Structure formats: C-alpha cells, structure tokens
PDB file of C-alpha atoms in Angstrom:
ATOM      1  CA  MET A   5       7.251  -9.237   8.564  1.00  0.00           C
ATOM      2  CA  LEU A   6      10.926  -9.075   8.228  1.00  0.00           C
ATOM      3  CA  ALA A   7      11.448 -12.535   7.637  1.00  0.00           C
ATOM      4  CA  ALA A   8       8.698 -12.658   4.867  1.00  0.00           C
ATOM      5  CA  LEU A   9      10.499  -9.723   3.463  1.00  0.00           C
ATOM      6  CA  GLU A  10      13.783 -11.440   3.260  1.00  0.00           C
ATOM      7  CA  ARG A  11      12.274 -14.568   1.750  1.00  0.00           C
ATOM      8  CA  THR A  12      10.760 -12.461  -0.994  1.00  0.00           C
ATOM      9  CA  LEU A  13      13.803 -10.401  -1.566  1.00  0.00           C
ATOM     10  CA  ASN A  14      15.845 -13.858  -2.202  1.00  0.00           C
ATOM     11  CA  ALA A  15      13.168 -15.091  -4.438  1.00  0.00           C
ATOM     12  CA  VAL A  16      12.853 -12.429  -6.959  1.00  0.00           C
ATOM     13  CA  THR A  17      15.037  -9.987  -9.177  1.00  0.00           C
ATOM     14  CA  VAL A  18      12.870  -7.151  -9.326  1.00  0.00           C
ATOM     15  CA  PRO A  19      12.740  -4.106  -6.660  1.00  0.00           C
ATOM     16  CA  VAL A  20      10.350  -4.599  -3.960  1.00  0.00           C
ATOM     17  CA  THR A  21       8.325  -2.243  -1.773  1.00  0.00           C
ATOM     18  CA  ALA A  22       8.123  -3.650   1.949  1.00  0.00           C
ATOM     19  CA  ASP A  23       4.700  -2.527   3.502  1.00  0.00           C
ATOM     20  CA  LEU A  24       5.641  -1.505   6.985  1.00  0.00           C
ATOM     21  CA  GLU A  25       2.238  -0.514   8.052  1.00  0.00           C
ATOM     22  CA  GLY A  26       2.711   1.766  11.123  1.00  0.00           C
ATOM     23  CA  GLY A  27       6.384   1.092  11.142  1.00  0.00           C
ATOM     24  CA  TYR A  28       5.766  -1.669  13.968  1.00  0.00           C
ATOM     25  CA  ALA A  29       6.646   0.788  16.578  1.00  0.00           C
ATOM     26  CA  ASP A  30       5.172   3.638  18.659  1.00  0.00           C
ATOM     27  CA  THR A  31       7.973   6.264  18.319  1.00  0.00           C
ATOM     28  CA  PRO A  32       9.923   7.762  15.430  1.00  0.00           C
ATOM     29  CA  GLN A  33      12.978   5.917  16.601  1.00  0.00           C
ATOM     30  CA  GLY A  34      11.166   2.652  16.485  1.00  0.00           C
ATOM     31  CA  VAL A  35       9.950   3.423  13.056  1.00  0.00           C
ATOM     32  CA  ALA A  36      13.517   4.126  11.923  1.00  0.00           C
ATOM     33  CA  ASP A  37      14.962   1.034  13.282  1.00  0.00           C
ATOM     34  CA  THR A  38      12.185  -0.850  11.186  1.00  0.00           C
ATOM     35  CA  VAL A  39      13.032   0.901   8.420  1.00  0.00           C
ATOM     36  CA  ARG A  40      16.947   0.520   8.669  1.00  0.00           C
ATOM     37  CA  ALA A  41      16.346  -3.533   9.087  1.00  0.00           C
ATOM     38  CA  ALA A  42      13.787  -3.312   5.816  1.00  0.00           C
ATOM     39  CA  LEU A  43      16.733  -1.630   3.887  1.00  0.00           C
ATOM     40  CA  SER A  44      19.304  -3.460   5.243  1.00  0.00           C
ATOM     41  CA  LEU A  45      17.563  -6.647   3.674  1.00  0.00           C
ATOM     42  CA  GLY A  46      17.525  -4.933   0.196  1.00  0.00           C
ATOM     43  CA  ALA A  47      13.858  -3.169  -0.190  1.00  0.00           C
ATOM     44  CA  ALA A  48      13.846  -0.614  -2.495  1.00  0.00           C
ATOM     45  CA  GLY A  49      10.851   1.185  -1.170  1.00  0.00           C
ATOM     46  CA  LEU A  50       8.400   1.542   2.029  1.00  0.00           C
ATOM     47  CA  ASN A  51       4.888   2.049   2.757  1.00  0.00           C
ATOM     48  CA  LEU A  52       4.238   3.915   6.155  1.00  0.00           C
ATOM     49  CA  GLU A  53       0.563   4.637   6.930  1.00  0.00           C
ATOM     50  CA  ASP A  54      -1.167   6.830   9.525  1.00  0.00           C
ATOM     51  CA  ALA A  55      -3.714   4.652  10.542  1.00  0.00           C
ATOM     52  CA  THR A  56      -3.982   3.380  14.201  1.00  0.00           C
ATOM     53  CA  GLY A  57      -6.661   0.638  13.838  1.00  0.00           C
ATOM     54  CA  GLN A  58      -8.539   1.928  16.660  1.00  0.00           C
ATOM     55  CA  PRO A  59     -12.115   2.934  15.829  1.00  0.00           C
ATOM     56  CA  ASP A  60     -12.183   5.845  18.319  1.00  0.00           C
ATOM     57  CA  ARG A  61      -8.984   7.302  17.083  1.00  0.00           C
ATOM     58  CA  PRO A  62      -8.648   5.975  13.425  1.00  0.00           C
ATOM     59  CA  LEU A  63      -5.526   8.340  12.476  1.00  0.00           C
ATOM     60  CA  LEU A  64      -2.463   9.098  14.186  1.00  0.00           C
ATOM     61  CA  PRO A  65      -2.059  13.118  14.817  1.00  0.00           C
ATOM     62  CA  ALA A  66      -0.815  14.447  11.427  1.00  0.00           C
ATOM     63  CA  ASP A  67       2.166  16.191  13.209  1.00  0.00           C
ATOM     64  CA  GLY A  68       3.221  12.666  14.880  1.00  0.00           C
ATOM     65  CA  GLN A  69       3.159  11.124  11.411  1.00  0.00           C
ATOM     66  CA  VAL A  70       5.471  13.963  10.055  1.00  0.00           C
ATOM     67  CA  ASP A  71       7.861  13.072  12.735  1.00  0.00           C
ATOM     68  CA  ARG A  72       7.773   9.347  11.990  1.00  0.00           C
ATOM     69  CA  LEU A  73       8.172  10.030   8.122  1.00  0.00           C
ATOM     70  CA  ARG A  74      11.276  12.332   8.796  1.00  0.00           C
ATOM     71  CA  ALA A  75      12.698   9.644  10.878  1.00  0.00           C
ATOM     72  CA  ALA A  76      11.995   7.026   8.330  1.00  0.00           C
ATOM     73  CA  ARG A  77      13.577   9.265   5.522  1.00  0.00           C
ATOM     74  CA  ALA A  78      16.718   9.892   7.813  1.00  0.00           C
ATOM     75  CA  ALA A  79      17.304   6.385   8.469  1.00  0.00           C
ATOM     76  CA  ALA A  80      17.171   5.838   4.566  1.00  0.00           C
ATOM     77  CA  ASP A  81      19.544   8.660   3.973  1.00  0.00           C
ATOM     78  CA  ALA A  82      22.110   7.552   6.594  1.00  0.00           C
ATOM     79  CA  LEU A  83      22.239   4.210   5.025  1.00  0.00           C
ATOM     80  CA  GLY A  84      22.747   5.639   1.681  1.00  0.00           C
ATOM     81  CA  VAL A  85      19.651   4.210   0.016  1.00  0.00           C
ATOM     82  CA  PRO A  86      17.429   6.269  -2.229  1.00  0.00           C
ATOM     83  CA  ALA A  87      14.220   4.495  -0.723  1.00  0.00           C
ATOM     84  CA  TYR A  88      10.936   5.432  -2.407  1.00  0.00           C
ATOM     85  CA  LEU A  89       8.808   6.530   0.651  1.00  0.00           C
ATOM     86  CA  ASN A  90       5.147   6.049  -0.139  1.00  0.00           C
ATOM     87  CA  ALA A  91       3.031   7.893   2.853  1.00  0.00           C
ATOM     88  CA  ARG A  92      -0.309   6.390   3.319  1.00  0.00           C
ATOM     89  CA  THR A  93      -3.144   8.381   4.930  1.00  0.00           C
ATOM     90  CA  ASP A  94      -6.576   6.628   5.591  1.00  0.00           C
ATOM     91  CA  THR A  95      -8.502   9.746   5.546  1.00  0.00           C
ATOM     92  CA  TYR A  96     -10.791   7.873   2.947  1.00  0.00           C
ATOM     93  CA  LEU A  97     -10.959   4.286   4.096  1.00  0.00           C
ATOM     94  CA  SER A  98     -11.463   5.585   7.728  1.00  0.00           C
ATOM     95  CA  GLY A  99     -14.490   8.341   6.501  1.00  0.00           C
ATOM     96  CA  TYR A 100     -12.758  10.962   8.034  1.00  0.00           C
ATOM     97  CA  GLY A 101     -14.962  14.067   8.585  1.00  0.00           C
ATOM     98  CA  ASP A 102     -18.747  14.884   8.450  1.00  0.00           C
ATOM     99  CA  THR A 103     -18.522  15.753   4.693  1.00  0.00           C
ATOM    100  CA  ASP A 104     -16.712  15.223   1.253  1.00  0.00           C
ATOM    101  CA  ALA A 105     -15.165  18.433   1.523  1.00  0.00           C
ATOM    102  CA  ASP A 106     -13.771  18.031   5.178  1.00  0.00           C
ATOM    103  CA  ARG A 107     -12.056  14.690   3.889  1.00  0.00           C
ATOM    104  CA  LEU A 108     -10.725  16.241   0.967  1.00  0.00           C
ATOM    105  CA  ASP A 109      -9.118  19.087   3.070  1.00  0.00           C
ATOM    106  CA  GLU A 110      -7.814  16.619   5.873  1.00  0.00           C
ATOM    107  CA  THR A 111      -6.344  14.762   2.940  1.00  0.00           C
ATOM    108  CA  VAL A 112      -4.554  17.688   1.250  1.00  0.00           C
ATOM    109  CA  ARG A 113      -3.395  18.964   4.593  1.00  0.00           C
ATOM    110  CA  ARG A 114      -1.914  15.709   5.658  1.00  0.00           C
ATOM    111  CA  GLY A 115      -0.576  15.020   2.151  1.00  0.00           C
ATOM    112  CA  ARG A 116       1.376  18.213   1.757  1.00  0.00           C
ATOM    113  CA  ALA A 117       2.856  17.711   5.299  1.00  0.00           C
ATOM    114  CA  TYR A 118       3.951  14.130   4.433  1.00  0.00           C
ATOM    115  CA  LEU A 119       5.609  15.250   1.000  1.00  0.00           C
ATOM    116  CA  GLN A 120       7.479  18.173   3.101  1.00  0.00           C
ATOM    117  CA  ALA A 121       8.669  15.573   5.403  1.00  0.00           C
ATOM    118  CA  GLY A 122      10.361  13.544   2.682  1.00  0.00           C
ATOM    119  CA  ALA A 123       7.737  11.275   1.345  1.00  0.00           C
ATOM    120  CA  ASP A 124       8.099  10.346  -2.418  1.00  0.00           C
ATOM    121  CA  SER A 125       4.375  10.123  -3.230  1.00  0.00           C
ATOM    122  CA  VAL A 126       0.964  10.321  -0.933  1.00  0.00           C
ATOM    123  CA  PHE A 127      -1.066   7.167  -0.910  1.00  0.00           C
ATOM    124  CA  VAL A 128      -4.789   7.368  -0.521  1.00  0.00           C
ATOM    125  CA  PRO A 129      -6.396   4.134  -0.417  1.00  0.00           C
ATOM    126  CA  GLY A 130     -10.300   4.264  -0.820  1.00  0.00           C
ATOM    127  CA  LEU A 131     -10.253   7.085  -3.259  1.00  0.00           C
ATOM    128  CA  THR A 132     -11.357   5.962  -6.665  1.00  0.00           C
ATOM    129  CA  ASP A 133     -13.521   8.796  -7.650  1.00  0.00           C
ATOM    130  CA  PRO A 134     -11.814  10.441 -10.885  1.00  0.00           C
ATOM    131  CA  PRO A 135     -12.888  14.106 -10.327  1.00  0.00           C
ATOM    132  CA  THR A 136     -11.941  14.106  -6.642  1.00  0.00           C
ATOM    133  CA  LEU A 137      -8.669  12.481  -7.738  1.00  0.00           C
ATOM    134  CA  ARG A 138      -8.190  15.055 -10.056  1.00  0.00           C
ATOM    135  CA  THR A 139      -8.818  17.885  -7.628  1.00  0.00           C
ATOM    136  CA  LEU A 140      -6.464  16.171  -4.672  1.00  0.00           C
ATOM    137  CA  ARG A 141      -3.788  15.999  -7.204  1.00  0.00           C
ATOM    138  CA  ASP A 142      -3.969  19.492  -8.240  1.00  0.00           C
ATOM    139  CA  ARG A 143      -4.188  20.706  -4.646  1.00  0.00           C
ATOM    140  CA  LEU A 144      -1.441  18.436  -3.162  1.00  0.00           C
ATOM    141  CA  GLY A 145       1.149  19.438  -5.676  1.00  0.00           C
ATOM    142  CA  GLY A 146       3.036  16.138  -5.767  1.00  0.00           C
ATOM    143  CA  PRO A 147       2.724  12.239  -6.618  1.00  0.00           C
ATOM    144  CA  LEU A 148      -0.254  10.696  -5.774  1.00  0.00           C
ATOM    145  CA  ALA A 149      -0.912   6.885  -5.243  1.00  0.00           C
ATOM    146  CA  VAL A 150      -4.417   5.288  -5.275  1.00  0.00           C
ATOM    147  CA  MET A 151      -5.525   1.713  -4.709  1.00  0.00           C
ATOM    148  CA  TYR A 152      -7.837  -0.045  -7.574  1.00  0.00           C
ATOM    149  CA  ALA A 153     -11.180  -1.215  -6.279  1.00  0.00           C
ATOM    150  CA  PRO A 154     -12.792  -4.179  -7.689  1.00  0.00           C
ATOM    151  CA  GLY A 155     -16.088  -2.983  -9.747  1.00  0.00           C
ATOM    152  CA  GLY A 156     -14.420   0.469  -9.851  1.00  0.00           C
ATOM    153  CA  PRO A 157     -12.878   2.663 -12.302  1.00  0.00           C
ATOM    154  CA  ASP A 158     -10.113   0.618 -13.941  1.00  0.00           C
ATOM    155  CA  ALA A 159      -6.305   1.397 -13.721  1.00  0.00           C
ATOM    156  CA  HIS A 160      -6.179   3.543 -16.884  1.00  0.00           C
ATOM    157  CA  ILE A 161      -8.912   5.889 -15.624  1.00  0.00           C
ATOM    158  CA  LEU A 162      -7.273   6.403 -12.439  1.00  0.00           C
ATOM    159  CA  LEU A 163      -3.852   7.194 -14.310  1.00  0.00           C
ATOM    160  CA  ARG A 164      -5.640   9.450 -16.465  1.00  0.00           C
ATOM    161  CA  ALA A 165      -7.383  11.088 -13.589  1.00  0.00           C
ATOM    162  CA  GLY A 166      -3.908  12.124 -12.025  1.00  0.00           C
ATOM    163  CA  ALA A 167      -2.821   9.139 -10.077  1.00  0.00           C
ATOM    164  CA  SER A 168       1.070   8.260 -10.251  1.00  0.00           C
ATOM    165  CA  ARG A 169       0.969   4.777  -9.004  1.00  0.00           C
ATOM    166  CA  VAL A 170      -2.100   2.064  -9.130  1.00  0.00           C
ATOM    167  CA  SER A 171      -1.726  -0.767  -6.709  1.00  0.00           C
ATOM    168  CA  THR A 172      -4.110  -3.619  -6.271  1.00  0.00           C
ATOM    169  CA  GLY A 173      -4.164  -4.098  -2.487  1.00  0.00           C
ATOM    170  CA  PRO A 174      -5.344  -7.280  -1.222  1.00  0.00           C
ATOM    171  CA  SER A 175      -7.432  -7.912  -4.358  1.00  0.00           C
ATOM    172  CA  LEU A 176      -5.468 -10.572  -5.839  1.00  0.00           C
ATOM    173  CA  PHE A 177      -4.962 -12.426  -2.862  1.00  0.00           C
ATOM    174  CA  LEU A 178      -8.540 -12.395  -2.090  1.00  0.00           C
ATOM    175  CA  ALA A 179      -9.406 -13.425  -5.593  1.00  0.00           C
ATOM    176  CA  ALA A 180      -7.307 -16.568  -5.231  1.00  0.00           C
ATOM    177  CA  LEU A 181      -8.748 -17.348  -1.881  1.00  0.00           C
ATOM    178  CA  GLY A 182     -12.256 -17.076  -3.374  1.00  0.00           C
ATOM    179  CA  HIS A 183     -11.442 -19.196  -6.241  1.00  0.00           C
ATOM    180  CA  ALA A 184      -9.962 -21.789  -4.167  1.00  0.00           C
ATOM    181  CA  ALA A 185     -12.887 -21.767  -1.813  1.00  0.00           C
ATOM    182  CA  THR A 186     -15.239 -21.897  -5.037  1.00  0.00           C
ATOM    183  CA  LEU A 187     -13.505 -25.056  -6.462  1.00  0.00           C
ATOM    184  CA  SER A 188     -13.209 -26.799  -2.898  1.00  0.00           C
ATOM    185  CA  ALA A 189     -16.882 -26.480  -2.559  1.00  0.00           C
ATOM    186  CA  GLN A 190     -17.598 -27.887  -6.094  1.00  0.00           C
ATOM    187  CA  PHE A 191     -15.366 -30.871  -5.603  1.00  0.00           C
ATOM    188  CA  ARG A 192     -17.051 -31.511  -2.255  1.00  0.00           C
ATOM    189  CA  GLU A 193     -20.510 -31.294  -3.824  1.00  0.00           C
ATOM    190  CA  ARG A 194     -19.869 -32.573  -7.302  1.00  0.00           C
ATOM    191  CA  GLY A 195     -16.643 -34.399  -7.367  1.00  0.00           C
ATOM    192  CA  THR A 196     -15.237 -32.332 -10.097  1.00  0.00           C
ATOM    193  CA  LEU A 197     -12.776 -29.239 -10.602  1.00  0.00           C
ATOM    194  CA  ASP A 198     -13.227 -26.823 -13.080  1.00  0.00           C
ATOM    195  CA  THR A 199     -10.134 -25.004 -13.472  1.00  0.00           C
ATOM    196  CA  PRO A 200      -9.800 -23.195 -17.188  1.00  0.00           C
ATOM    197  CA  GLY A 201      -6.587 -21.223 -17.076  1.00  0.00           C
ATOM    198  CA  ALA A 202      -4.685 -23.295 -14.597  1.00  0.00           C
ATOM    199  CA  LEU A 203      -1.078 -23.174 -14.949  1.00  0.00           C
ATOM    200  CA  PRO A 204       1.160 -26.459 -15.749  1.00  0.00           C
ATOM    201  CA  PHE A 205       2.762 -27.749 -12.620  1.00  0.00           C
ATOM    202  CA  GLY A 206       6.043 -27.544 -14.162  1.00  0.00           C
ATOM    203  CA  THR A 207       5.838 -23.692 -14.911  1.00  0.00           C
ATOM    204  CA  VAL A 208       4.935 -23.134 -11.206  1.00  0.00           C
ATOM    205  CA  GLN A 209       7.518 -25.343  -9.703  1.00  0.00           C
ATOM    206  CA  GLY A 210      10.041 -23.434 -11.875  1.00  0.00           C
ATOM    207  CA  TRP A 211       8.870 -20.227 -10.290  1.00  0.00           C
ATOM    208  CA  PHE A 212       9.858 -21.285  -6.836  1.00  0.00           C
ATOM    209  CA  SER A 213      13.181 -23.211  -7.593  1.00  0.00           C
ATOM    210  CA  ARG A 214      14.946 -20.806  -9.936  1.00  0.00           C
ATOM    211  CA  SER A 215      17.810 -19.290  -8.143  1.00  0.00           C
ATOM    212  CA  PRO A 216      17.844 -15.344  -8.200  1.00  0.00           C
ATOM    213  CA  ALA A 217      20.146 -13.664 -10.487  1.00  0.00           C
TER     214      ALA A 217
END
C-alpha cells in the first residue's frame, strides 16, 4: 500500500488522502508507525477504520479504536503535519445492533469518542438516508463524511442533509471494470466495440507522462 501511495503522490499535484484501513497493525504503536510512513511520503490525510473483517466480531472495541486514533494524531503532530484524520466506523456497513435506533446510538457513541481522540471527521459508509444523516450530524456535533451509493441519494442531497464530505468508494473503479467486461463480451460475441465517450489516446498518455510540478 505504501508503495502504491508513493507512486500516486509522485504522479499528482493535489492533496492525497491515504486509506490506511485498520492501520495495518494490531497495536496503537503499530498504527502510529504506519501513519508516520504514509505522512513521510507526503500524504495529506488519513482514513482509519474500526472494522475487523471478522463476521463474528465486525468492529473493534471503541476504546481500542480511540487509542489507535490518538496514536495516529500524536504521530502526525510529532512530524508537524496537519494531517486530516477521517475516522471510519462500520456500524452501518456491518449492520450493527438489532434495531435502527441501536445502530444510530452506537454510531453517535463511537463518533463522539473518535472526534475527542483527535479525528477531524467521522466517516459512516453505508448511511445514505437523509433524515438519519441529519439526526446523526446533529447528535454527533462534528463533521460527518458519507459514501455515495449508486442508485441512492445524490451527493447534493447528502451534503444538504448535513454531510461535510461525500466520497465514491469503489464505485468508479467497479464501473470501469464493468464497462471493460461488457465491451470484452461484445467484442468476443459480435466483433465490435461501442465506445462512445472514449478519450483520445494522446490525452490519456499525457496524464501518465507529465512530470509533477
């Protein structure tokens, strides 16, 4: 991931946020090490999540994630980098709790704790319902980030409902792969490629050959 991050940073001139997932470490110190490595390469922001990837225990204990966020913030401060720390909680993606109220309450509890630990915003992927978003923003008392879901409310609606940031997650990447798969099947079956909107080769080549400023 760090190698890919370095290539990205060398290719663009805009600020880059690094998705550090769970910090690639089991301890706060390990998370701090990962953060230092990413920021030393030039990252301007960081995503840290509380998901475990384990179906029987989908979320890290909130106090443990608080320790990891504090370590991340301390590492950034020690480097003198005003890194934007986006604390992701997977309460909605994991379907936490037995009711919608349980899920909202846990998101508020975790979000408040994460903000107090030094996060700049709380990222709640899986939440796209505008009324719930408004309630969460009001109860959270801090910036709220969400992820656009294809077929769901558009980014303008999410922002008006209280989101401070709307990201696309893997949607663009998956759409590109889906389009490539569709064209491949078309070429195999019909021998043709319908590519309206395709960019000129020279334009794309220029993207990858230009030197960073």
